[in-house]
């Protein structure tokens, strides 16, 4: 059995039909720009009748309410029929394997599955199945729809990607948002830097001092301090919220240092008083809730694509 | 930023459009009677196309399955699209503030939010948002749709409110049902009394001996003994269920004492053998399941109003 | 008050209307074959407009995600409106009785309830209510839709029931699947045997040595080792998974012993390495995921019947 990738679906069926979205590295830049274009169309009121009545199963093996509700909203807007499965809160599974659970939903006759799982590249176990999948986050690996909504937000602001300078700040090592964004942003011609506590860096990052980043970047992308993913004890734990904010957080003083036209992003949920102070959340430079808005449109586009809409 | 009240929505838009329902004290008697009239129309089969396809988010920060399912049923009947958010059972939020969670749902593009929260007057934090809200219960404060369904049930029985005598019996102090009902019933010209254990009275109640109430009232409204809201130790804890029933509960003996034509109400869920004996639940005087029926119609009316339907 | 059975609904209304499905022993063979025929029609693309817009409440007092999602999928395909109630995960009920909870949903105005409850024959408490019910499992008693999907799968394979030989293997005593299947299969003319650990047998079973069964049966129906139902300590606990598989599980060696044309079934979820080895799950003889597929069609047929569709 060969490993099935998104292109294979198209090849097998002889037309564009049933396309997975596991990660962005499998996609060409043309494909990514096409998804963003479809998302913009949805933002401007486009509809897609091909999704109406399709049964979509949200299989969230790892809890993620925000991404889950964003996908649900996208599905409601597209008039999909929705199955929501969250094993950790629903007491199911009784020792059933991940593969058997997904195969069971396939057997129910669903048309599409949105999957989140704590295991990196879990989707390699699913090559045997015959329905399309959209990855809603795999461990510390990929989070393609989050990156797509970030790209959509950046392009709305600057009209292009090439040459833009972005600093991703915080827990780089454990963040699938950071991993996915660094890869695709570099391919799109952006200059990507990282900043934050030394213990949370990846080996291959492009480190920049945070205050220097604030003064020079077009995009300051803050990451959430996510205690639940730290398996080792890191120095970040020894920082109080106030101290984290003083060293690596956006606050009133740093707002004043920012380059004109520069923006602040955060994948949310954010910790007020840690990654950013209260006055930053809805300040003129913040695009945080804009990102949430765009998330719904990007996911509508991903669903349209998965169902063969483009 | 001024405090936004229901009238403001109408003023801002120049027409009746987007009206919050936070509490009943903000509403004129005309508005309340109009909601009841719309609820009666729904009971007789009316429909409201303006709600079809609208995305309604049920945000229940405090669990309340009964009210939640009543709202869901109302939304299903109106062909709304539904997002259900219950942070306590869904393991979400990760330290996110109440405001940020609601703002996130607004950013998803929802058309209406139904909110329950344990904090009194939580809705004062939401004046910044641009979608309508319906309060499904705030702490020990208000529960407007519960009061509306009580009023609908009473009017079905007696055809009017003026001069009716009602006794609300039980844990007055912790009950938002009691607080909301006392206010609106007095405005509607009803004589409102309270009864029950001394430690659970409010300072400004109009106390009546329970057996006297049973003999003289048109409406006996029992409240649930709700252990989960008692922050202090009260004497009620020292009463056995049998003793509570003997002192303050409806039972076979008291049924016989009731005034002809008088009715028994309870917001449910009720404790059999405590507030009422088994034989009382579906006795001829009981309107308990009638109240549940009316709840769906009242909530349909509240949703229609919030979406600008009247 | 007489005990209401499925036939009564038809009698009372003078036409086929509102038919409960509590167990299969209440149904004639003609009725059962009619349900299977309707299920096959749904498999081949039939629709039933009479269910569209009907409000169906899934009341799962005992968690059962698999059956629950199968019913949900059936409801989505039939364009029903769905209320999902799972008290154990939703923190509801606050001491409310089973009857009062179901009566509350009836009062909401639902058209049909799908109920699972851990108490055997819980449905005898509901004779007072005026909506149809489908039993999704009662304690160790009945699981009619599971048996119907098993029958559908067997008939697809062999074209008939009469004279087929089936062995049900495992925890017979605690299995409502076994109890329901033994009754209906015998009525349909099948030879039914049971096998598995001695301590888990019922008194009136028709025991067969497992290896003999593997060699001679048309259908090997494995049951899940379900630790959560054992109230007493049984010898099965003293078997390791490997040992259980060696004694009573399907594995590579036993696959080779099977009669040509014979099939393996399992109600799922299954324990890999216990009731069956990895290589058995999707082997040519396995009908496990076929059963899952058929489950949706059988439940569509049960809903159509309950709503008066045949």
mmCIF file of N, CA and C in Angstrom, chain A residues 23-139:
data_model
loop_
_atom_site.group_PDB
_atom_site.id
_atom_site.type_symbol
_atom_site.label_atom_id
_atom_site.label_comp_id
_atom_site.label_asym_id
_atom_site.label_seq_id
_atom_site.Cartn_x
_atom_site.Cartn_y
_atom_site.Cartn_z
ATOM 1 N N UNK A 23 -0.944 18.768 5.675
ATOM 2 C CA UNK A 23 0.051 19.766 6.052
ATOM 3 C C UNK A 23 0.244 20.684 4.857
ATOM 4 N N UNK A 24 0.947 21.755 5.043
ATOM 5 C CA UNK A 24 1.109 22.692 3.930
ATOM 6 C C UNK A 24 2.320 22.334 3.070
ATOM 7 N N UNK A 25 3.237 21.537 3.593
ATOM 8 C CA UNK A 25 4.434 21.221 2.810
ATOM 9 C C UNK A 25 4.105 20.319 1.628
ATOM 10 N N UNK A 26 2.992 19.606 1.694
ATOM 11 C CA UNK A 26 2.548 18.790 0.555
ATOM 12 C C UNK A 26 1.949 19.635 -0.572
ATOM 13 N N UNK A 27 1.601 20.875 -0.261
ATOM 14 C CA UNK A 27 0.890 21.699 -1.242
ATOM 15 C C UNK A 27 1.846 22.624 -1.977
ATOM 16 N N UNK A 28 1.579 22.849 -3.243
ATOM 17 C CA UNK A 28 2.321 23.851 -3.999
ATOM 18 C C UNK A 28 1.861 25.241 -3.566
ATOM 19 N N UNK A 29 2.670 26.255 -3.856
ATOM 20 C CA UNK A 29 2.262 27.618 -3.534
ATOM 21 C C UNK A 29 1.007 28.002 -4.298
ATOM 22 N N UNK A 30 0.865 27.469 -5.515
ATOM 23 C CA UNK A 30 -0.338 27.758 -6.304
ATOM 24 C C UNK A 30 -1.575 27.239 -5.570
ATOM 25 N N UNK A 31 -1.462 26.026 -5.040
ATOM 26 C CA UNK A 31 -2.607 25.465 -4.313
ATOM 27 C C UNK A 31 -2.940 26.308 -3.087
ATOM 28 N N UNK A 32 -1.921 26.741 -2.379
ATOM 29 C CA UNK A 32 -2.156 27.534 -1.172
ATOM 30 C C UNK A 32 -2.814 28.866 -1.517
ATOM 31 N N UNK A 33 -2.323 29.503 -2.570
ATOM 32 C CA UNK A 33 -2.920 30.786 -2.968
ATOM 33 C C UNK A 33 -4.356 30.597 -3.442
ATOM 34 N N UNK A 34 -4.617 29.446 -4.034
ATOM 35 C CA UNK A 34 -5.975 29.153 -4.486
ATOM 36 C C UNK A 34 -6.924 29.000 -3.287
ATOM 37 N N UNK A 35 -6.449 28.332 -2.249
ATOM 38 C CA UNK A 35 -7.271 28.203 -1.036
ATOM 39 C C UNK A 35 -7.561 29.590 -0.453
ATOM 40 N N UNK A 36 -6.529 30.436 -0.387
ATOM 41 C CA UNK A 36 -6.739 31.783 0.154
ATOM 42 C C UNK A 36 -7.734 32.569 -0.698
ATOM 43 N N UNK A 37 -7.653 32.366 -1.998
ATOM 44 C CA UNK A 37 -8.572 33.065 -2.904
ATOM 45 C C UNK A 37 -10.015 32.600 -2.661
ATOM 46 N N UNK A 38 -10.191 31.316 -2.470
ATOM 47 C CA UNK A 38 -11.534 30.796 -2.177
ATOM 48 C C UNK A 38 -12.023 31.310 -0.829
ATOM 49 N N UNK A 39 -11.113 31.389 0.152
ATOM 50 C CA UNK A 39 -11.498 31.905 1.469
ATOM 51 C C UNK A 39 -11.957 33.356 1.362
ATOM 52 N N UNK A 40 -11.235 34.152 0.569
ATOM 53 C CA UNK A 40 -11.658 35.550 0.370
ATOM 54 C C UNK A 40 -13.029 35.618 -0.291
ATOM 55 N N UNK A 41 -13.263 34.686 -1.223
ATOM 56 C CA UNK A 41 -14.583 34.664 -1.872
ATOM 57 C C UNK A 41 -15.673 34.375 -0.840
ATOM 58 N N UNK A 42 -15.410 33.436 0.062
ATOM 59 C CA UNK A 42 -16.401 33.159 1.106
ATOM 60 C C UNK A 42 -16.599 34.382 1.998
ATOM 61 N N UNK A 43 -15.503 35.095 2.285
ATOM 62 C CA UNK A 43 -15.623 36.299 3.113
ATOM 63 C C UNK A 43 -16.539 37.317 2.444
ATOM 64 N N UNK A 44 -16.524 37.325 1.132
ATOM 65 C CA UNK A 44 -17.362 38.281 0.407
ATOM 66 C C UNK A 44 -18.720 37.702 0.040
ATOM 67 N N UNK A 45 -19.075 36.574 0.666
ATOM 68 C CA UNK A 45 -20.442 36.108 0.514
ATOM 69 C C UNK A 45 -20.659 34.964 -0.461
ATOM 70 N N UNK A 46 -19.583 34.412 -1.008
ATOM 71 C CA UNK A 46 -19.749 33.273 -1.917
ATOM 72 C C UNK A 46 -20.373 32.098 -1.177
ATOM 73 N N UNK A 47 -21.022 31.217 -1.913
ATOM 74 C CA UNK A 47 -21.578 30.000 -1.325
ATOM 75 C C UNK A 47 -21.028 28.805 -2.110
ATOM 76 N N UNK A 48 -21.216 27.604 -1.560
ATOM 77 C CA UNK A 48 -20.799 26.385 -2.259
ATOM 78 C C UNK A 48 -21.862 25.317 -2.034
ATOM 79 N N UNK A 49 -22.684 25.129 -3.012
ATOM 80 C CA UNK A 49 -23.804 24.202 -2.873
ATOM 81 C C UNK A 49 -23.336 22.751 -2.740
ATOM 82 N N UNK A 50 -22.143 22.468 -3.239
ATOM 83 C CA UNK A 50 -21.651 21.080 -3.239
ATOM 84 C C UNK A 50 -21.444 20.495 -1.844
ATOM 85 N N UNK A 51 -21.406 21.345 -0.820
ATOM 86 C CA UNK A 51 -21.223 20.843 0.545
ATOM 87 C C UNK A 51 -22.554 20.612 1.251
ATOM 88 N N UNK A 52 -23.632 21.140 0.697
ATOM 89 C CA UNK A 52 -24.937 21.070 1.378
ATOM 90 C C UNK A 52 -25.376 19.617 1.540
ATOM 91 N N UNK A 53 -25.694 19.246 2.757
ATOM 92 C CA UNK A 53 -26.159 17.895 3.035
ATOM 93 C C UNK A 53 -25.054 16.863 3.200
ATOM 94 N N UNK A 54 -23.821 17.240 2.929
ATOM 95 C CA UNK A 54 -22.711 16.298 3.144
ATOM 96 C C UNK A 54 -22.501 16.075 4.653
ATOM 97 N N UNK A 55 -22.193 14.841 5.026
ATOM 98 C CA UNK A 55 -21.972 14.538 6.444
ATOM 99 C C UNK A 55 -20.487 14.682 6.774
ATOM 100 N N UNK A 56 -20.190 15.617 7.647
ATOM 101 C CA UNK A 56 -18.813 15.872 8.059
ATOM 102 C C UNK A 56 -18.674 15.468 9.526
ATOM 103 N N UNK A 57 -17.658 14.661 9.813
ATOM 104 C CA UNK A 57 -17.416 14.249 11.199
ATOM 105 C C UNK A 57 -16.203 14.998 11.739
ATOM 106 N N UNK A 58 -16.405 15.689 12.845
ATOM 107 C CA UNK A 58 -15.309 16.328 13.559
ATOM 108 C C UNK A 58 -14.796 15.355 14.608
ATOM 109 N N UNK A 59 -13.615 14.802 14.359
ATOM 110 C CA UNK A 59 -13.057 13.795 15.271
ATOM 111 C C UNK A 59 -11.909 14.443 16.036
ATOM 112 N N UNK A 60 -12.207 14.943 17.219
ATOM 113 C CA UNK A 60 -11.202 15.665 18.001
ATOM 114 C C UNK A 60 -10.716 14.780 19.134
ATOM 115 N N UNK A 61 -9.697 13.984 18.828
ATOM 116 C CA UNK A 61 -9.121 13.068 19.813
ATOM 117 C C UNK A 61 -8.353 13.845 20.871
ATOM 118 N N UNK A 62 -7.947 15.040 20.531
ATOM 119 C CA UNK A 62 -7.348 15.955 21.494
ATOM 120 C C UNK A 62 -8.307 17.136 21.582
ATOM 121 N N UNK A 63 -8.685 17.562 22.797
ATOM 122 C CA UNK A 63 -9.672 18.647 22.882
ATOM 123 C C UNK A 63 -9.131 19.932 22.261
ATOM 124 N N UNK A 64 -9.968 20.625 21.546
ATOM 125 C CA UNK A 64 -9.579 21.896 20.945
ATOM 126 C C UNK A 64 -10.833 22.645 20.600
ATOM 127 N N UNK A 65 -11.428 23.226 21.594
ATOM 128 C CA UNK A 65 -12.743 23.795 21.380
ATOM 129 C C UNK A 65 -12.734 24.911 20.362
ATOM 130 N N UNK A 66 -11.705 25.771 20.391
ATOM 131 C CA UNK A 66 -11.704 26.920 19.497
ATOM 132 C C UNK A 66 -11.676 26.486 18.031
ATOM 133 N N UNK A 67 -10.707 25.642 17.672
ATOM 134 C CA UNK A 67 -10.630 25.161 16.294
ATOM 135 C C UNK A 67 -11.888 24.375 15.945
ATOM 136 N N UNK A 68 -12.372 23.601 16.901
ATOM 137 C CA UNK A 68 -13.582 22.810 16.699
ATOM 138 C C UNK A 68 -14.779 23.706 16.347
ATOM 139 N N UNK A 69 -15.015 24.759 17.131
ATOM 140 C CA UNK A 69 -16.160 25.638 16.860
ATOM 141 C C UNK A 69 -15.982 26.414 15.568
ATOM 142 N N UNK A 70 -14.741 26.736 15.239
ATOM 143 C CA UNK A 70 -14.496 27.424 13.973
ATOM 144 C C UNK A 70 -14.877 26.504 12.805
ATOM 145 N N UNK A 71 -14.460 25.245 12.886
ATOM 146 C CA UNK A 71 -14.845 24.279 11.849
ATOM 147 C C UNK A 71 -16.370 24.079 11.835
ATOM 148 N N UNK A 72 -16.965 23.977 13.013
ATOM 149 C CA UNK A 72 -18.427 23.808 13.068
ATOM 150 C C UNK A 72 -19.137 24.965 12.383
ATOM 151 N N UNK A 73 -18.674 26.184 12.676
ATOM 152 C CA UNK A 73 -19.307 27.352 12.058
ATOM 153 C C UNK A 73 -19.165 27.284 10.541
ATOM 154 N N UNK A 74 -17.975 26.907 10.078
ATOM 155 C CA UNK A 74 -17.767 26.768 8.629
ATOM 156 C C UNK A 74 -18.728 25.733 8.055
ATOM 157 N N UNK A 75 -18.910 24.633 8.766
ATOM 158 C CA UNK A 75 -19.800 23.562 8.300
ATOM 159 C C UNK A 75 -21.256 24.021 8.295
ATOM 160 N N UNK A 76 -21.650 24.767 9.334
ATOM 161 C CA UNK A 76 -23.017 25.287 9.377
ATOM 162 C C UNK A 76 -23.252 26.244 8.200
ATOM 163 N N UNK A 77 -22.266 27.116 7.936
ATOM 164 C CA UNK A 77 -22.431 28.060 6.827
ATOM 165 C C UNK A 77 -22.556 27.322 5.489
ATOM 166 N N UNK A 78 -21.885 26.180 5.380
ATOM 167 C CA UNK A 78 -21.922 25.411 4.128
ATOM 168 C C UNK A 78 -23.089 24.430 4.104
ATOM 169 N N UNK A 79 -23.935 24.474 5.132
ATOM 170 C CA UNK A 79 -25.102 23.581 5.216
ATOM 171 C C UNK A 79 -24.725 22.108 5.240
ATOM 172 N N UNK A 80 -23.575 21.803 5.831
ATOM 173 C CA UNK A 80 -23.193 20.405 6.049
ATOM 174 C C UNK A 80 -24.025 19.829 7.196
ATOM 175 N N UNK A 81 -24.074 18.491 7.247
ATOM 176 C CA UNK A 81 -24.597 17.776 8.401
ATOM 177 C C UNK A 81 -23.399 17.372 9.256
ATOM 178 N N UNK A 82 -23.528 17.529 10.569
ATOM 179 C CA UNK A 82 -22.349 17.468 11.430
ATOM 180 C C UNK A 82 -22.444 16.356 12.464
ATOM 181 N N UNK A 83 -21.377 15.544 12.559
ATOM 182 C CA UNK A 83 -21.182 14.627 13.684
ATOM 183 C C UNK A 83 -19.992 15.136 14.490
ATOM 184 N N UNK A 84 -20.173 15.292 15.800
ATOM 185 C CA UNK A 84 -19.085 15.769 16.641
ATOM 186 C C UNK A 84 -18.641 14.685 17.596
ATOM 187 N N UNK A 85 -17.379 14.312 17.472
ATOM 188 C CA UNK A 85 -16.868 13.229 18.312
ATOM 189 C C UNK A 85 -15.661 13.721 19.102
ATOM 190 N N UNK A 86 -15.795 13.710 20.426
ATOM 191 C CA UNK A 86 -14.702 14.127 21.290
ATOM 192 C C UNK A 86 -14.503 13.067 22.355
ATOM 193 N N UNK A 87 -13.680 12.066 22.083
ATOM 194 C CA UNK A 87 -13.618 10.908 22.987
ATOM 195 C C UNK A 87 -13.273 11.263 24.422
ATOM 196 N N UNK A 88 -12.442 12.273 24.633
ATOM 197 C CA UNK A 88 -12.025 12.560 26.009
ATOM 198 C C UNK A 88 -13.171 13.101 26.838
ATOM 199 N N UNK A 89 -14.130 13.738 26.207
ATOM 200 C CA UNK A 89 -15.245 14.243 26.995
ATOM 201 C C UNK A 89 -16.464 13.338 26.889
ATOM 202 N N UNK A 90 -16.432 12.346 25.997
ATOM 203 C CA UNK A 90 -17.649 11.550 25.799
ATOM 204 C C UNK A 90 -17.514 10.129 26.332
ATOM 205 N N UNK A 91 -16.414 9.813 26.981
ATOM 206 C CA UNK A 91 -16.225 8.522 27.644
ATOM 207 C C UNK A 91 -16.294 7.337 26.692
ATOM 208 N N UNK A 92 -16.104 7.593 25.380
ATOM 209 C CA UNK A 92 -16.168 6.485 24.420
ATOM 210 C C UNK A 92 -14.836 5.760 24.337
ATOM 211 N N UNK A 93 -14.802 4.926 23.389
ATOM 212 C CA UNK A 93 -13.655 4.240 22.829
ATOM 213 C C UNK A 93 -13.313 2.947 23.549
ATOM 214 N N UNK A 94 -13.414 2.861 24.863
ATOM 215 C CA UNK A 94 -13.252 1.578 25.520
ATOM 216 C C UNK A 94 -12.073 0.799 24.949
ATOM 217 N N UNK A 95 -10.955 1.461 24.771
ATOM 218 C CA UNK A 95 -9.763 0.780 24.309
ATOM 219 C C UNK A 95 -9.659 0.600 22.812
ATOM 220 N N UNK A 96 -10.612 1.138 22.058
ATOM 221 C CA UNK A 96 -10.563 1.027 20.607
ATOM 222 C C UNK A 96 -9.372 1.815 20.062
ATOM 223 N N UNK A 97 -8.736 1.318 19.007
ATOM 224 C CA UNK A 97 -7.599 2.031 18.431
ATOM 225 C C UNK A 97 -8.086 3.238 17.635
ATOM 226 N N UNK A 98 -7.165 4.173 17.409
ATOM 227 C CA UNK A 98 -7.454 5.357 16.589
ATOM 228 C C UNK A 98 -7.938 4.935 15.202
ATOM 229 N N UNK A 99 -7.212 4.012 14.577
ATOM 230 C CA UNK A 99 -7.592 3.580 13.231
ATOM 231 C C UNK A 99 -9.017 3.006 13.224
ATOM 232 N N UNK A 100 -9.329 2.156 14.178
ATOM 233 C CA UNK A 100 -10.650 1.511 14.190
ATOM 234 C C UNK A 100 -11.765 2.531 14.386
ATOM 235 N N UNK A 101 -11.507 3.554 15.199
ATOM 236 C CA UNK A 101 -12.525 4.584 15.398
ATOM 237 C C UNK A 101 -12.775 5.344 14.097
ATOM 238 N N UNK A 102 -11.701 5.732 13.419
ATOM 239 C CA UNK A 102 -11.887 6.488 12.171
ATOM 240 C C UNK A 102 -12.540 5.594 11.122
ATOM 241 N N UNK A 103 -12.115 4.327 11.067
ATOM 242 C CA UNK A 103 -12.709 3.378 10.114
ATOM 243 C C UNK A 103 -14.206 3.200 10.402
ATOM 244 N N UNK A 104 -14.574 3.221 11.664
ATOM 245 C CA UNK A 104 -15.989 3.126 12.029
ATOM 246 C C UNK A 104 -16.774 4.308 11.466
ATOM 247 N N UNK A 105 -16.229 5.502 11.605
ATOM 248 C CA UNK A 105 -16.930 6.674 11.054
ATOM 249 C C UNK A 105 -16.989 6.592 9.527
ATOM 250 N N UNK A 106 -15.931 6.101 8.912
ATOM 251 C CA UNK A 106 -15.996 5.895 7.461
ATOM 252 C C UNK A 106 -17.132 4.945 7.126
ATOM 253 N N UNK A 107 -17.272 3.883 7.923
ATOM 254 C CA UNK A 107 -18.326 2.896 7.660
ATOM 255 C C UNK A 107 -19.727 3.476 7.866
ATOM 256 N N UNK A 108 -19.839 4.484 8.735
ATOM 257 C CA UNK A 108 -21.139 5.147 8.891
ATOM 258 C C UNK A 108 -21.573 5.811 7.578
ATOM 259 N N UNK A 109 -20.584 6.077 6.715
ATOM 260 C CA UNK A 109 -20.921 6.702 5.443
ATOM 261 C C UNK A 109 -20.690 8.207 5.414
ATOM 262 N N UNK A 110 -19.766 8.699 6.261
ATOM 263 C CA UNK A 110 -19.490 10.140 6.252
ATOM 264 C C UNK A 110 -18.774 10.531 4.964
ATOM 265 N N UNK A 111 -18.847 11.813 4.644
ATOM 266 C CA UNK A 111 -18.244 12.322 3.408
ATOM 267 C C UNK A 111 -16.878 12.958 3.635
ATOM 268 N N UNK A 112 -16.589 13.320 4.873
ATOM 269 C CA UNK A 112 -15.357 14.062 5.176
ATOM 270 C C UNK A 112 -15.115 13.968 6.670
ATOM 271 N N UNK A 113 -13.834 13.858 7.063
ATOM 272 C CA UNK A 113 -13.499 13.895 8.487
ATOM 273 C C UNK A 113 -12.495 15.013 8.750
ATOM 274 N N UNK A 114 -12.757 15.766 9.813
ATOM 275 C CA UNK A 114 -11.809 16.754 10.331
ATOM 276 C C UNK A 114 -11.197 16.114 11.560
ATOM 277 N N UNK A 115 -9.873 15.979 11.596
ATOM 278 C CA UNK A 115 -9.255 15.217 12.680
ATOM 279 C C UNK A 115 -8.202 16.036 13.415
ATOM 280 N N UNK A 116 -8.276 15.988 14.735
ATOM 281 C CA UNK A 116 -7.177 16.446 15.571
ATOM 282 C C UNK A 116 -6.753 15.286 16.452
ATOM 283 N N UNK A 117 -5.420 15.157 16.609
ATOM 284 C CA UNK A 117 -4.892 14.073 17.426
ATOM 285 C C UNK A 117 -3.549 14.522 17.992
ATOM 286 N N UNK A 118 -3.241 14.032 19.179
ATOM 287 C CA UNK A 118 -2.008 14.461 19.843
ATOM 288 C C UNK A 118 -0.751 13.823 19.243
ATOM 289 N N UNK A 119 -0.931 12.826 18.373
ATOM 290 C CA UNK A 119 0.242 12.146 17.809
ATOM 291 C C UNK A 119 0.691 12.829 16.521
ATOM 292 N N UNK A 120 1.962 13.135 16.428
ATOM 293 C CA UNK A 120 2.493 13.746 15.205
ATOM 294 C C UNK A 120 2.274 12.823 14.012
ATOM 295 N N UNK A 121 1.814 13.421 12.914
ATOM 296 C CA UNK A 121 1.605 12.692 11.659
ATOM 297 C C UNK A 121 0.748 11.446 11.831
ATOM 298 N N UNK A 122 -0.261 11.550 12.677
ATOM 299 C CA UNK A 122 -1.223 10.457 12.854
ATOM 300 C C UNK A 122 -1.814 10.024 11.513
ATOM 301 N N UNK A 123 -1.871 10.944 10.566
ATOM 302 C CA UNK A 123 -2.580 10.684 9.303
ATOM 303 C C UNK A 123 -1.903 9.615 8.460
ATOM 304 N N UNK A 124 -0.654 9.293 8.775
ATOM 305 C CA UNK A 124 -0.020 8.199 8.035
ATOM 306 C C UNK A 124 -0.695 6.854 8.306
ATOM 307 N N UNK A 125 -1.469 6.769 9.392
ATOM 308 C CA UNK A 125 -2.190 5.521 9.689
ATOM 309 C C UNK A 125 -3.480 5.390 8.883
ATOM 310 N N UNK A 126 -3.855 6.435 8.174
ATOM 311 C CA UNK A 126 -5.180 6.457 7.552
ATOM 312 C C UNK A 126 -5.130 6.273 6.047
ATOM 313 N N UNK A 127 -3.967 5.899 5.501
ATOM 314 C CA UNK A 127 -3.825 5.860 4.040
ATOM 315 C C UNK A 127 -4.760 4.835 3.396
ATOM 316 N N UNK A 128 -5.263 3.936 4.212
ATOM 317 C CA UNK A 128 -6.126 2.853 3.743
ATOM 318 C C UNK A 128 -7.582 3.275 3.521
ATOM 319 N N UNK A 129 -7.939 4.400 4.074
ATOM 320 C CA UNK A 129 -9.348 4.794 4.071
ATOM 321 C C UNK A 129 -9.711 5.557 2.801
ATOM 322 N N UNK A 130 -10.979 5.645 2.536
ATOM 323 C CA UNK A 130 -11.441 6.176 1.253
ATOM 324 C C UNK A 130 -12.281 7.437 1.367
ATOM 325 N N UNK A 131 -12.099 8.189 2.428
ATOM 326 C CA UNK A 131 -12.759 9.485 2.543
ATOM 327 C C UNK A 131 -11.676 10.536 2.720
ATOM 328 N N UNK A 132 -11.957 11.784 2.361
ATOM 329 C CA UNK A 132 -10.941 12.828 2.555
ATOM 330 C C UNK A 132 -10.866 13.272 4.012
ATOM 331 N N UNK A 133 -9.679 13.760 4.393
ATOM 332 C CA UNK A 133 -9.424 14.241 5.750
ATOM 333 C C UNK A 133 -8.863 15.649 5.714
ATOM 334 N N UNK A 134 -9.215 16.423 6.719
ATOM 335 C CA UNK A 134 -8.539 17.698 6.957
ATOM 336 C C UNK A 134 -7.925 17.619 8.346
ATOM 337 N N UNK A 135 -6.633 17.932 8.405
ATOM 338 C CA UNK A 135 -5.904 17.890 9.663
ATOM 339 C C UNK A 135 -6.168 19.158 10.456
ATOM 340 N N UNK A 136 -6.751 18.976 11.652
ATOM 341 C CA UNK A 136 -7.014 20.119 12.526
ATOM 342 C C UNK A 136 -5.957 20.226 13.619
ATOM 343 N N UNK A 137 -4.779 19.641 13.364
ATOM 344 C CA UNK A 137 -3.686 19.705 14.325
ATOM 345 C C UNK A 137 -3.198 18.333 14.705
ATOM 346 N N UNK A 138 -1.900 18.077 14.499
ATOM 347 C CA UNK A 138 -1.321 16.805 14.927
ATOM 348 C C UNK A 138 -0.158 17.086 15.856
ATOM 349 N N UNK A 139 -0.318 16.753 17.124
ATOM 350 C CA UNK A 139 0.729 16.882 18.130
ATOM 351 C C UNK A 139 1.455 18.205 18.048
#
